[in-house]
Coordinates of C-alpha atoms in Angstrom, one line a residue:
E1 CA 45.0 -5.7 16.4
N2 CA 47.3 -7.1 13.7
R3 CA 46.1 -4.8 10.9
E4 CA 49.5 -3.6 9.7
D5 CA 50.9 -7.1 9.8
M6 CA 48.1 -8.4 7.7
L7 CA 48.4 -5.6 5.2
S8 CA 52.0 -6.3 4.6
P9 CA 52.6 -7.9 1.2
K10 CA 55.1 -10.4 2.7
S11 CA 52.7 -11.6 5.3
N12 CA 50.1 -14.5 5.0
R13 CA 48.3 -13.7 8.2
L14 CA 45.1 -12.7 6.4
T15 CA 45.0 -16.0 4.5
E16 CA 45.6 -18.0 7.7
A17 CA 42.8 -16.1 9.4
L18 CA 40.4 -16.9 6.6
E19 CA 41.3 -20.6 6.7
E20 CA 40.8 -20.7 10.5
A21 CA 37.4 -18.9 10.2
N22 CA 36.4 -21.4 7.5
K23 CA 37.1 -24.3 9.9
L24 CA 35.3 -22.6 12.8
F25 CA 32.2 -22.0 10.6
S26 CA 31.6 -25.7 10.3
G27 CA 30.7 -25.8 14.0
V28 CA 28.4 -22.7 14.0
L29 CA 25.1 -23.5 15.7
C30 CA 23.7 -20.2 17.2
A31 CA 22.7 -17.0 15.5
R32 CA 25.2 -15.0 17.5
E33 CA 28.1 -17.2 16.2
A34 CA 26.8 -16.7 12.6
A35 CA 26.7 -12.9 13.2
L36 CA 30.3 -12.9 14.4
D37 CA 31.3 -14.9 11.3
A38 CA 29.6 -12.4 9.1
Q39 CA 31.3 -9.5 10.9
F40 CA 34.7 -11.2 10.4
L41 CA 33.9 -11.7 6.7
V42 CA 33.3 -8.0 6.2
L43 CA 36.4 -7.1 8.1
A44 CA 38.5 -9.6 6.1
S45 CA 37.1 -8.2 2.8
N46 CA 38.0 -4.7 3.7
L47 CA 41.5 -5.8 4.6
G48 CA 41.9 -7.7 1.4
K49 CA 40.7 -4.7 -0.6
E50 CA 43.3 -2.5 1.1
K51 CA 46.0 -5.1 0.6
A52 CA 45.2 -5.4 -3.1
S53 CA 45.3 -1.6 -3.6
E54 CA 48.8 -1.5 -2.3
L55 CA 50.1 -4.1 -4.7
H56 CA 52.2 -2.8 -7.6
S57 CA 52.1 -4.5 -11.0
E58 CA 53.5 -3.9 -14.4
M59 CA 50.1 -3.6 -16.0
T60 CA 49.5 -0.7 -18.4
A61 CA 47.7 2.1 -16.7
F62 CA 44.6 3.5 -18.4
D63 CA 45.3 6.8 -20.2
S64 CA 42.1 8.7 -20.7
L65 CA 43.6 11.1 -23.2
M66 CA 44.9 8.3 -25.4
F67 CA 41.5 6.6 -25.2
A68 CA 39.8 9.8 -26.3
E69 CA 42.2 10.1 -29.2
D70 CA 41.6 6.6 -30.4
L71 CA 37.9 7.0 -30.0
L72 CA 37.9 10.2 -32.2
T73 CA 40.0 8.4 -34.8
F74 CA 37.5 5.5 -34.9
M75 CA 34.5 7.9 -35.2
G76 CA 36.2 9.5 -38.3
L77 CA 37.5 12.8 -37.0
N78 CA 38.4 15.1 -39.9
R79 CA 41.7 16.6 -38.7
I80 CA 42.5 20.1 -39.9
E81 CA 45.6 22.1 -39.4
V82 CA 45.2 24.8 -36.8
E83 CA 47.3 27.7 -35.8
E84 CA 49.7 27.4 -32.9
N85 CA 47.4 29.5 -30.7
G86 CA 44.4 27.3 -31.5
S87 CA 42.1 25.5 -29.0
D88 CA 44.1 22.3 -28.9
S89 CA 45.3 22.8 -25.4
E90 CA 44.7 19.3 -24.0
G91 CA 46.7 17.3 -26.6
I92 CA 43.7 16.2 -28.7
S93 CA 43.7 17.1 -32.3
S94 CA 41.2 19.6 -33.4
G95 CA 38.7 19.0 -36.1
Y96 CA 35.0 18.1 -36.6
L97 CA 33.1 14.9 -36.5
P98 CA 31.0 13.6 -39.4
S99 CA 27.2 13.5 -39.0
N100 CA 27.1 9.7 -38.5
A101 CA 30.0 9.6 -36.0
W102 CA 27.9 8.7 -33.0
H103 CA 25.8 6.3 -35.1
K104 CA 29.0 4.5 -36.1
L105 CA 30.1 4.3 -32.4
G106 CA 26.6 3.0 -31.4
E107 CA 26.8 0.2 -34.0
E108 CA 30.2 -0.9 -32.7
T109 CA 29.3 -0.9 -29.0
E110 CA 26.0 -2.7 -29.7
K111 CA 28.0 -5.9 -30.3
Y112 CA 29.1 -5.9 -26.6
F113 CA 25.7 -5.5 -24.9
R114 CA 22.9 -7.9 -24.7
R115 CA 19.5 -6.2 -25.0
A116 CA 16.0 -6.9 -26.1
P117 CA 15.1 -6.1 -29.7
S118 CA 13.5 -2.7 -30.2
F119 CA 9.7 -2.7 -30.7
H120 CA 8.3 -1.3 -33.9
Y121 CA 4.6 -0.6 -34.8
M122 CA 3.4 -2.4 -37.9
L123 CA 1.0 0.4 -38.8
G124 CA 2.7 3.3 -37.0
S125 CA 2.1 4.5 -33.5
F126 CA -1.3 5.4 -32.2
K127 CA -2.0 9.0 -32.7
S128 CA -3.6 10.8 -29.8
C129 CA -6.5 12.6 -31.4
P130 CA -8.9 14.6 -29.2
P131 CA -12.2 12.8 -28.5
V132 CA -15.1 13.5 -30.7
P133 CA -17.5 15.8 -28.8
R134 CA -20.8 14.1 -28.0
Q135 CA -24.0 15.8 -28.7
R136 CA -25.6 16.9 -25.5
I137 CA -29.1 15.7 -25.0
E138 CA -31.2 18.1 -23.0
R139 CA -33.3 16.3 -20.5
Q140 CA -36.7 17.5 -19.7
K141 CA -37.0 19.2 -16.4
K142 CA -39.1 17.6 -13.8
A143 CA -42.3 19.3 -12.9
T144 CA -42.4 21.1 -9.6
G145 CA -45.2 21.5 -7.2
G146 CA -47.9 19.1 -6.3
E147 CA -47.5 17.1 -9.6
A148 CA -43.9 16.1 -8.6
K149 CA -45.1 14.3 -5.5
R150 CA -45.7 10.6 -6.1
A151 CA -48.9 9.2 -4.7
M152 CA -48.3 6.5 -2.2
P153 CA -49.8 3.2 -3.3
A154 CA -53.1 2.5 -1.6
Q155 CA -52.0 -1.0 -0.5
L156 CA -48.8 0.3 1.2
K157 CA -50.6 3.1 2.9
K158 CA -53.2 0.7 4.2
M159 CA -50.4 -1.6 5.5
E160 CA -48.7 1.2 7.4
E161 CA -52.0 2.3 9.0
S162 CA -52.8 -1.3 10.0
Q163 CA -49.3 -1.7 11.6
Q164 CA -49.6 1.5 13.5
E165 CA -53.0 0.5 14.8
A166 CA -51.7 -2.9 15.8
T167 CA -48.8 -1.2 17.7
E168 CA -51.1 1.1 19.5
K169 CA -53.5 -1.7 20.5
E170 CA -50.5 -3.8 21.8
I171 CA -49.3 -0.9 23.9
E172 CA -52.8 -0.4 25.4
R173 CA -53.0 -4.1 26.2
I174 CA -49.7 -4.2 28.0
L175 CA -50.6 -0.9 29.8
G176 CA -53.9 -2.5 30.9
L177 CA -52.0 -5.5 32.4
L178 CA -49.7 -3.2 34.3
Q179 CA -52.6 -1.2 35.6
T180 CA -54.5 -4.3 36.7
H181 CA -51.5 -5.6 38.6
F182 CA -50.9 -2.3 40.2
K183 CA -54.5 -2.1 41.4
N184 CA -54.3 -5.6 42.9
D185 CA -50.9 -5.2 44.5
P186 CA -49.7 -1.6 44.4
D187 CA -46.6 -2.3 46.6
T188 CA -45.1 -5.2 44.6
P189 CA -43.3 -4.3 41.3
I190 CA -43.1 -6.6 38.3
S191 CA -39.9 -8.1 37.0
F192 CA -39.1 -6.5 33.7
F193 CA -37.6 -9.7 32.3
D194 CA -40.7 -11.7 33.3
L195 CA -42.9 -9.1 31.6
V196 CA -41.2 -8.9 28.2
I197 CA -39.3 -12.1 27.7
D198 CA -41.0 -14.8 25.6
P199 CA -38.9 -18.0 26.0
N200 CA -40.3 -19.4 22.8
S201 CA -39.9 -16.4 20.5
F202 CA -37.0 -14.0 20.3
A203 CA -39.0 -11.7 17.9
R204 CA -41.9 -11.5 20.3
T205 CA -39.5 -10.6 23.1
V206 CA -38.1 -7.7 21.0
E207 CA -41.6 -6.5 20.2
N208 CA -42.5 -6.5 23.9
I209 CA -39.5 -4.4 24.8
F210 CA -40.4 -2.0 22.0
H211 CA -44.0 -1.6 23.2
V212 CA -43.0 -1.2 26.9
S213 CA -40.5 1.5 25.9
F214 CA -43.4 3.7 24.7
I215 CA -45.2 3.3 28.1
I216 CA -42.0 4.3 29.9
R217 CA -41.5 7.2 27.5
D218 CA -45.0 8.6 28.2
G219 CA -44.4 8.4 32.0
L220 CA -47.1 5.8 32.5
A221 CA -44.6 3.4 34.1
R222 CA -41.1 3.7 35.6
L223 CA -38.1 1.4 35.3
K224 CA -35.5 1.0 38.0
L225 CA -33.2 -1.6 39.6
D226 CA -33.9 -3.7 42.7
D227 CA -31.5 -4.8 45.4
D228 CA -30.1 -7.5 43.1
K229 CA -29.4 -4.9 40.4
L230 CA -32.2 -6.4 38.2
P231 CA -34.7 -4.2 36.4
I232 CA -38.2 -3.9 37.7
I233 CA -41.2 -2.0 36.4

């Protein structure tokens, strides 16, 4: 609201506002108060920048043409006389720079900048040579047909046959139990959980479920839910 008054060179309103905000900041407790303080700091910085830009001092202004003239002189410009209609239209003397002019300027400006020393290879840089082609080793083609088939070990084949026979026998045993129960009491189904669950062996329970699934798949038994939503077979 008092923008023009604060920007006046004769006014100290901006300084007074900063001092008051500095006192208030000591009592900041909430995040909202800190955000307001930060907002005021941005506003005060912008006002201070505008106020500083309006100040007038007797400092020497930077003359880009004079700086270029002094820079060319330092770099060793060889001045030559030109005709009145020459290319010297901007007030800079015509001429040509020696071959080491920019190198001389770089050595001078290097004193005013801190930088890491340049890295140099002791034995030169690595040369990127194409890789040596490797000799291609031709592999023998695998024989096709009956010779390519590997014979199954007799022990493994025998083990698979024995496991298959054991599975079939277990399925027949469970089917026999179901058939015997059905003959004795055809109107009373068996609880599926009572049939398959072995309370002393989790692995045996899984095997029972696996074997019963074959019986249901072949249509020799049927699985449904009773009135209590429990499976019966």
